[in-house]
């Protein structure tokens, strides 16, 4: 019988921050121009886009985006979503649970609907008046999480512990990942075989993002 763990392996990509800045796609969904977008571009983040609104959850910019910033006001109207941007955040996280979605707003802290589901499911939340470094910090954090080898290995380990209650050592995870990389088959079925996990959808999403870059 074929033993998947004796198959050939392929080195995993070790990307520095400059490489990550070239491949990470950041999308701001905001009906108004926002200076942080130009600041990120000047900091060499090559793929930063602003959408006035979203006409489809499957439109290219959204489907291909890795980090989504959503203004909680003024967007979500084209999809006729309740509560505008907050409703859009809920819809995005339901369709793309592994994308990082950040809620932001120009409202005063006391006015924000703190207990709305959209705020609760967002991965982070910022004020539009937050310092530039706070936006840059989140972008770098989530970009490294997706495309840095060490960060990816830690995410896989955490997902396995969540699903199975335990996880192989980091070196073993890297070994299995390199074999998947050699096959260039990142499907949930293949990931399921290599990691002996039944519901491999979330794990496959992490691996696909990292290896396909």
PDB file of C-alpha atoms in Angstrom:
ATOM      1  CA  UNK A   1       0.000   0.000   0.000  1.00  0.00           C
ATOM      2  CA  UNK A   2       1.222   3.512  -0.877  1.00  0.00           C
ATOM      3  CA  UNK A   3       2.637   5.311   2.155  1.00  0.00           C
ATOM      4  CA  UNK A   4       2.056   9.062   1.905  1.00  0.00           C
ATOM      5  CA  UNK A   5       4.785   9.772   4.430  1.00  0.00           C
ATOM      6  CA  UNK A   6       7.450   8.218   2.142  1.00  0.00           C
ATOM      7  CA  UNK A   7       6.538  10.453  -0.782  1.00  0.00           C
ATOM      8  CA  UNK A   8       8.923  13.130  -2.001  1.00  0.00           C
ATOM      9  CA  UNK A   9       9.025  16.467  -0.242  1.00  0.00           C
ATOM     10  CA  UNK A  10       9.540  20.032  -1.435  1.00  0.00           C
ATOM     11  CA  UNK A  11      11.101  22.816   0.648  1.00  0.00           C
ATOM     12  CA  UNK A  12       8.608  25.188   2.211  1.00  0.00           C
ATOM     13  CA  UNK A  13       8.718  28.852   1.193  1.00  0.00           C
ATOM     14  CA  UNK A  14      10.540  31.040   3.715  1.00  0.00           C
ATOM     15  CA  UNK A  15       9.344  34.558   2.950  1.00  0.00           C
ATOM     16  CA  UNK A  16      10.728  37.744   4.428  1.00  0.00           C
ATOM     17  CA  UNK A  17       8.527  40.792   4.991  1.00  0.00           C
ATOM     18  CA  UNK A  18       9.362  42.327   1.611  1.00  0.00           C
ATOM     19  CA  UNK A  19       8.180  39.175  -0.163  1.00  0.00           C
ATOM     20  CA  UNK A  20       5.026  39.105   1.942  1.00  0.00           C
ATOM     21  CA  UNK A  21       4.322  42.734   1.040  1.00  0.00           C
ATOM     22  CA  UNK A  22       4.423  41.723  -2.628  1.00  0.00           C
ATOM     23  CA  UNK A  23       1.797  38.993  -2.354  1.00  0.00           C
ATOM     24  CA  UNK A  24      -0.582  39.982   0.448  1.00  0.00           C
ATOM     25  CA  UNK A  25      -3.815  41.549  -0.863  1.00  0.00           C
ATOM     26  CA  UNK A  26      -5.420  44.141   1.393  1.00  0.00           C
ATOM     27  CA  UNK A  27      -8.910  45.473   0.690  1.00  0.00           C
ATOM     28  CA  UNK A  28     -10.584  48.477   2.282  1.00  0.00           C
ATOM     29  CA  UNK A  29     -14.359  48.560   1.866  1.00  0.00           C
ATOM     30  CA  UNK A  30     -15.196  52.197   2.468  1.00  0.00           C
ATOM     31  CA  UNK A  31     -17.397  54.708   0.653  1.00  0.00           C
ATOM     32  CA  UNK A  32     -14.875  57.473   1.343  1.00  0.00           C
ATOM     33  CA  UNK A  33     -11.179  57.932   0.629  1.00  0.00           C
ATOM     34  CA  UNK A  34      -9.019  56.986   3.597  1.00  0.00           C
ATOM     35  CA  UNK A  35      -5.406  58.265   3.976  1.00  0.00           C
ATOM     36  CA  UNK A  36      -4.095  55.024   5.511  1.00  0.00           C
ATOM     37  CA  UNK A  37      -4.431  53.374   2.097  1.00  0.00           C
ATOM     38  CA  UNK A  38      -1.819  55.677   0.548  1.00  0.00           C
ATOM     39  CA  UNK A  39       0.390  55.308   3.612  1.00  0.00           C
ATOM     40  CA  UNK A  40       0.386  51.515   3.240  1.00  0.00           C
ATOM     41  CA  UNK A  41       1.231  51.814  -0.441  1.00  0.00           C
ATOM     42  CA  UNK A  42       4.140  54.105   0.382  1.00  0.00           C
ATOM     43  CA  UNK A  43       5.305  51.464   2.862  1.00  0.00           C
ATOM     44  CA  UNK A  44       5.588  49.052  -0.110  1.00  0.00           C
ATOM     45  CA  UNK A  45       2.424  47.027   0.416  1.00  0.00           C
ATOM     46  CA  UNK A  46       1.916  46.375  -3.287  1.00  0.00           C
ATOM     47  CA  UNK A  47      -1.704  45.210  -3.341  1.00  0.00           C
ATOM     48  CA  UNK A  48      -3.932  47.660  -1.482  1.00  0.00           C
ATOM     49  CA  UNK A  49      -7.388  48.315  -2.935  1.00  0.00           C
ATOM     50  CA  UNK A  50     -10.394  50.385  -1.909  1.00  0.00           C
ATOM     51  CA  UNK A  51     -13.943  49.426  -2.839  1.00  0.00           C
ATOM     52  CA  UNK A  52     -16.772  51.932  -2.415  1.00  0.00           C
ATOM     53  CA  UNK A  53     -19.041  48.981  -1.632  1.00  0.00           C
ATOM     54  CA  UNK A  54     -19.452  45.318  -2.450  1.00  0.00           C
ATOM     55  CA  UNK A  55     -21.887  44.220  -5.122  1.00  0.00           C
ATOM     56  CA  UNK A  56     -21.183  40.505  -4.586  1.00  0.00           C
ATOM     57  CA  UNK A  57     -19.424  38.526  -1.872  1.00  0.00           C
ATOM     58  CA  UNK A  58     -17.764  36.603  -4.692  1.00  0.00           C
ATOM     59  CA  UNK A  59     -16.423  39.587  -6.636  1.00  0.00           C
ATOM     60  CA  UNK A  60     -12.760  39.224  -7.489  1.00  0.00           C
ATOM     61  CA  UNK A  61     -11.309  41.764  -5.064  1.00  0.00           C
ATOM     62  CA  UNK A  62     -13.142  40.211  -2.124  1.00  0.00           C
ATOM     63  CA  UNK A  63     -12.577  36.588  -3.101  1.00  0.00           C
ATOM     64  CA  UNK A  64      -8.843  37.160  -3.628  1.00  0.00           C
ATOM     65  CA  UNK A  65      -8.309  39.537  -0.700  1.00  0.00           C
ATOM     66  CA  UNK A  66      -6.425  38.273   2.326  1.00  0.00           C
ATOM     67  CA  UNK A  67      -7.111  41.105   4.793  1.00  0.00           C
ATOM     68  CA  UNK A  68     -10.391  43.012   4.607  1.00  0.00           C
ATOM     69  CA  UNK A  69     -10.974  46.323   6.381  1.00  0.00           C
ATOM     70  CA  UNK A  70     -14.681  47.196   6.564  1.00  0.00           C
ATOM     71  CA  UNK A  71     -16.079  50.591   7.532  1.00  0.00           C
ATOM     72  CA  UNK A  72     -19.178  49.897   9.615  1.00  0.00           C
ATOM     73  CA  UNK A  73     -20.983  52.858   8.035  1.00  0.00           C
ATOM     74  CA  UNK A  74     -21.907  53.558   4.426  1.00  0.00           C
ATOM     75  CA  UNK A  75     -21.210  50.123   2.904  1.00  0.00           C
ATOM     76  CA  UNK A  76     -23.253  46.945   2.567  1.00  0.00           C
ATOM     77  CA  UNK A  77     -25.970  48.920   0.809  1.00  0.00           C
ATOM     78  CA  UNK A  78     -25.604  47.256  -2.590  1.00  0.00           C
ATOM     79  CA  UNK A  79     -26.294  43.885  -0.990  1.00  0.00           C
ATOM     80  CA  UNK A  80     -29.184  45.412   0.987  1.00  0.00           C
ATOM     81  CA  UNK A  81     -27.645  44.188   4.207  1.00  0.00           C
ATOM     82  CA  UNK A  82     -29.126  45.149   7.535  1.00  0.00           C
ATOM     83  CA  UNK A  83     -26.871  47.415   9.638  1.00  0.00           C
ATOM     84  CA  UNK A  84     -24.652  48.346   6.681  1.00  0.00           C
ATOM     85  CA  UNK A  85     -20.983  47.478   7.297  1.00  0.00           C
ATOM     86  CA  UNK A  86     -21.747  45.427  10.391  1.00  0.00           C
ATOM     87  CA  UNK A  87     -24.016  43.211   8.332  1.00  0.00           C
ATOM     88  CA  UNK A  88     -21.368  42.987   5.645  1.00  0.00           C
ATOM     89  CA  UNK A  89     -18.792  41.799   8.184  1.00  0.00           C
ATOM     90  CA  UNK A  90     -21.139  39.015   9.291  1.00  0.00           C
ATOM     91  CA  UNK A  91     -21.714  37.954   5.673  1.00  0.00           C
ATOM     92  CA  UNK A  92     -17.984  38.009   4.876  1.00  0.00           C
ATOM     93  CA  UNK A  93     -17.027  35.918   7.901  1.00  0.00           C
ATOM     94  CA  UNK A  94     -19.742  33.396   7.104  1.00  0.00           C
ATOM     95  CA  UNK A  95     -18.523  32.985   3.523  1.00  0.00           C
ATOM     96  CA  UNK A  96     -14.799  33.340   4.266  1.00  0.00           C
ATOM     97  CA  UNK A  97     -14.181  32.248   7.874  1.00  0.00           C
ATOM     98  CA  UNK A  98     -10.407  32.149   7.355  1.00  0.00           C
ATOM     99  CA  UNK A  99     -10.036  35.652   5.942  1.00  0.00           C
ATOM    100  CA  UNK A 100      -9.056  38.335   8.428  1.00  0.00           C
ATOM    101  CA  UNK A 101     -11.751  41.010   8.662  1.00  0.00           C
ATOM    102  CA  UNK A 102     -11.173  44.227  10.601  1.00  0.00           C
ATOM    103  CA  UNK A 103     -14.060  46.517  11.545  1.00  0.00           C
ATOM    104  CA  UNK A 104     -13.332  50.218  11.703  1.00  0.00           C
ATOM    105  CA  UNK A 105     -15.420  53.322  12.226  1.00  0.00           C
ATOM    106  CA  UNK A 106     -15.298  57.076  12.579  1.00  0.00           C
ATOM    107  CA  UNK A 107     -17.862  56.945  15.365  1.00  0.00           C
ATOM    108  CA  UNK A 108     -17.005  57.724  18.968  1.00  0.00           C
ATOM    109  CA  UNK A 109     -16.248  54.637  21.035  1.00  0.00           C
ATOM    110  CA  UNK A 110     -19.422  55.039  23.071  1.00  0.00           C
ATOM    111  CA  UNK A 111     -21.620  55.109  19.966  1.00  0.00           C
ATOM    112  CA  UNK A 112     -20.362  51.934  18.316  1.00  0.00           C
ATOM    113  CA  UNK A 113     -22.745  48.988  18.517  1.00  0.00           C
ATOM    114  CA  UNK A 114     -20.383  47.010  20.705  1.00  0.00           C
ATOM    115  CA  UNK A 115     -22.582  43.946  21.027  1.00  0.00           C
ATOM    116  CA  UNK A 116     -23.595  43.628  17.392  1.00  0.00           C
ATOM    117  CA  UNK A 117     -22.633  40.277  15.846  1.00  0.00           C
ATOM    118  CA  UNK A 118     -20.556  42.098  13.231  1.00  0.00           C
ATOM    119  CA  UNK A 119     -18.293  43.500  15.927  1.00  0.00           C
ATOM    120  CA  UNK A 120     -18.121  40.154  17.711  1.00  0.00           C
ATOM    121  CA  UNK A 121     -17.111  38.132  14.631  1.00  0.00           C
ATOM    122  CA  UNK A 122     -14.578  40.665  13.322  1.00  0.00           C
ATOM    123  CA  UNK A 123     -10.989  39.620  13.945  1.00  0.00           C
ATOM    124  CA  UNK A 124     -10.084  43.117  15.161  1.00  0.00           C
ATOM    125  CA  UNK A 125     -11.617  46.539  15.541  1.00  0.00           C
ATOM    126  CA  UNK A 126     -10.124  50.020  15.094  1.00  0.00           C
ATOM    127  CA  UNK A 127     -11.245  53.611  15.177  1.00  0.00           C
ATOM    128  CA  UNK A 128     -10.707  55.574  11.970  1.00  0.00           C
ATOM    129  CA  UNK A 129      -8.814  58.000  14.174  1.00  0.00           C
ATOM    130  CA  UNK A 130      -6.414  55.309  15.383  1.00  0.00           C
ATOM    131  CA  UNK A 131      -2.719  56.018  14.916  1.00  0.00           C
ATOM    132  CA  UNK A 132      -1.224  54.903  11.616  1.00  0.00           C
ATOM    133  CA  UNK A 133       1.021  52.362  13.338  1.00  0.00           C
ATOM    134  CA  UNK A 134      -2.058  50.528  14.671  1.00  0.00           C
ATOM    135  CA  UNK A 135      -3.300  49.857  11.140  1.00  0.00           C
ATOM    136  CA  UNK A 136       0.218  48.919  10.017  1.00  0.00           C
ATOM    137  CA  UNK A 137       0.618  46.609  12.998  1.00  0.00           C
ATOM    138  CA  UNK A 138      -2.556  44.671  12.149  1.00  0.00           C
ATOM    139  CA  UNK A 139      -1.669  44.435   8.467  1.00  0.00           C
ATOM    140  CA  UNK A 140       1.796  43.089   9.232  1.00  0.00           C
ATOM    141  CA  UNK A 141       0.483  40.736  11.923  1.00  0.00           C
ATOM    142  CA  UNK A 142      -2.162  39.138   9.718  1.00  0.00           C
ATOM    143  CA  UNK A 143       0.034  39.093   6.610  1.00  0.00           C
ATOM    144  CA  UNK A 144       2.778  37.232   8.474  1.00  0.00           C
ATOM    145  CA  UNK A 145       0.183  34.908   9.960  1.00  0.00           C
ATOM    146  CA  UNK A 146      -0.848  33.894   6.452  1.00  0.00           C
ATOM    147  CA  UNK A 147       2.476  33.843   4.614  1.00  0.00           C
ATOM    148  CA  UNK A 148       5.266  33.333   7.148  1.00  0.00           C
ATOM    149  CA  UNK A 149       6.363  29.705   7.491  1.00  0.00           C
ATOM    150  CA  UNK A 150       6.724  29.771  11.279  1.00  0.00           C
ATOM    151  CA  UNK A 151       3.370  31.497  11.723  1.00  0.00           C
ATOM    152  CA  UNK A 152       1.685  29.022   9.385  1.00  0.00           C
ATOM    153  CA  UNK A 153       3.098  26.045  11.274  1.00  0.00           C
ATOM    154  CA  UNK A 154       1.775  27.476  14.537  1.00  0.00           C
ATOM    155  CA  UNK A 155      -1.666  28.028  13.008  1.00  0.00           C
ATOM    156  CA  UNK A 156      -1.735  24.432  11.769  1.00  0.00           C
ATOM    157  CA  UNK A 157      -0.728  23.167  15.197  1.00  0.00           C
ATOM    158  CA  UNK A 158      -3.458  25.254  16.861  1.00  0.00           C
ATOM    159  CA  UNK A 159      -6.061  24.032  14.380  1.00  0.00           C
ATOM    160  CA  UNK A 160      -5.093  20.393  14.936  1.00  0.00           C
ATOM    161  CA  UNK A 161      -5.319  20.820  18.705  1.00  0.00           C
ATOM    162  CA  UNK A 162      -8.731  22.428  18.262  1.00  0.00           C
ATOM    163  CA  UNK A 163      -9.974  19.617  16.005  1.00  0.00           C
ATOM    164  CA  UNK A 164      -8.219  16.594  17.523  1.00  0.00           C
ATOM    165  CA  UNK A 165      -7.115  17.636  20.995  1.00  0.00           C
ATOM    166  CA  UNK A 166      -3.448  17.066  20.079  1.00  0.00           C
ATOM    167  CA  UNK A 167      -0.892  17.826  17.403  1.00  0.00           C
ATOM    168  CA  UNK A 168       2.353  16.433  15.969  1.00  0.00           C
ATOM    169  CA  UNK A 169       5.554  18.293  16.772  1.00  0.00           C
ATOM    170  CA  UNK A 170       6.371  21.316  14.614  1.00  0.00           C
ATOM    171  CA  UNK A 171       9.075  19.442  12.658  1.00  0.00           C
ATOM    172  CA  UNK A 172       6.622  16.687  11.779  1.00  0.00           C
ATOM    173  CA  UNK A 173       4.008  19.217  10.674  1.00  0.00           C
ATOM    174  CA  UNK A 174       6.631  20.839   8.437  1.00  0.00           C
ATOM    175  CA  UNK A 175       7.558  17.424   7.001  1.00  0.00           C
ATOM    176  CA  UNK A 176       3.955  16.622   6.097  1.00  0.00           C
ATOM    177  CA  UNK A 177       3.429  20.103   4.716  1.00  0.00           C
ATOM    178  CA  UNK A 178       6.483  19.797   2.477  1.00  0.00           C
ATOM    179  CA  UNK A 179       5.086  16.552   1.052  1.00  0.00           C
ATOM    180  CA  UNK A 180       1.763  18.226   0.302  1.00  0.00           C
ATOM    181  CA  UNK A 181       3.747  21.022  -1.333  1.00  0.00           C
ATOM    182  CA  UNK A 182       5.525  18.493  -3.555  1.00  0.00           C
ATOM    183  CA  UNK A 183       2.198  17.088  -4.712  1.00  0.00           C
ATOM    184  CA  UNK A 184       0.822  20.582  -5.395  1.00  0.00           C
ATOM    185  CA  UNK A 185      -2.559  19.266  -4.310  1.00  0.00           C
ATOM    186  CA  UNK A 186      -3.910  21.395  -1.495  1.00  0.00           C
ATOM    187  CA  UNK A 187      -7.419  19.978  -1.467  1.00  0.00           C
ATOM    188  CA  UNK A 188      -9.213  19.135   1.763  1.00  0.00           C
ATOM    189  CA  UNK A 189      -9.082  15.453   0.770  1.00  0.00           C
ATOM    190  CA  UNK A 190      -5.280  15.478   0.497  1.00  0.00           C
ATOM    191  CA  UNK A 191      -4.835  17.471   3.710  1.00  0.00           C
ATOM    192  CA  UNK A 192      -7.173  15.041   5.449  1.00  0.00           C
ATOM    193  CA  UNK A 193      -4.943  12.099   4.468  1.00  0.00           C
ATOM    194  CA  UNK A 194      -1.685  13.716   5.526  1.00  0.00           C
ATOM    195  CA  UNK A 195      -2.966  14.948   8.864  1.00  0.00           C
ATOM    196  CA  UNK A 196      -5.448  12.160   9.626  1.00  0.00           C
ATOM    197  CA  UNK A 197      -8.307  14.581  10.167  1.00  0.00           C
ATOM    198  CA  UNK A 198     -11.864  14.155   8.930  1.00  0.00           C
ATOM    199  CA  UNK A 199     -13.034  17.744   8.625  1.00  0.00           C
ATOM    200  CA  UNK A 200     -10.007  19.302   6.953  1.00  0.00           C
ATOM    201  CA  UNK A 201     -11.666  22.333   5.357  1.00  0.00           C
ATOM    202  CA  UNK A 202     -10.254  24.960   7.724  1.00  0.00           C
ATOM    203  CA  UNK A 203      -6.824  23.337   7.789  1.00  0.00           C
ATOM    204  CA  UNK A 204      -6.777  23.126   3.996  1.00  0.00           C
ATOM    205  CA  UNK A 205      -7.611  26.852   3.763  1.00  0.00           C
ATOM    206  CA  UNK A 206      -4.598  27.730   5.931  1.00  0.00           C
ATOM    207  CA  UNK A 207      -2.313  25.496   3.880  1.00  0.00           C
ATOM    208  CA  UNK A 208      -3.634  26.649   0.504  1.00  0.00           C
ATOM    209  CA  UNK A 209      -3.092  30.287   1.393  1.00  0.00           C
ATOM    210  CA  UNK A 210       0.464  29.690   2.592  1.00  0.00           C
ATOM    211  CA  UNK A 211       1.660  27.371  -0.179  1.00  0.00           C
ATOM    212  CA  UNK A 212      -0.098  28.952  -3.150  1.00  0.00           C
ATOM    213  CA  UNK A 213       0.965  32.432  -2.024  1.00  0.00           C
TER     214      UNK A 213
END
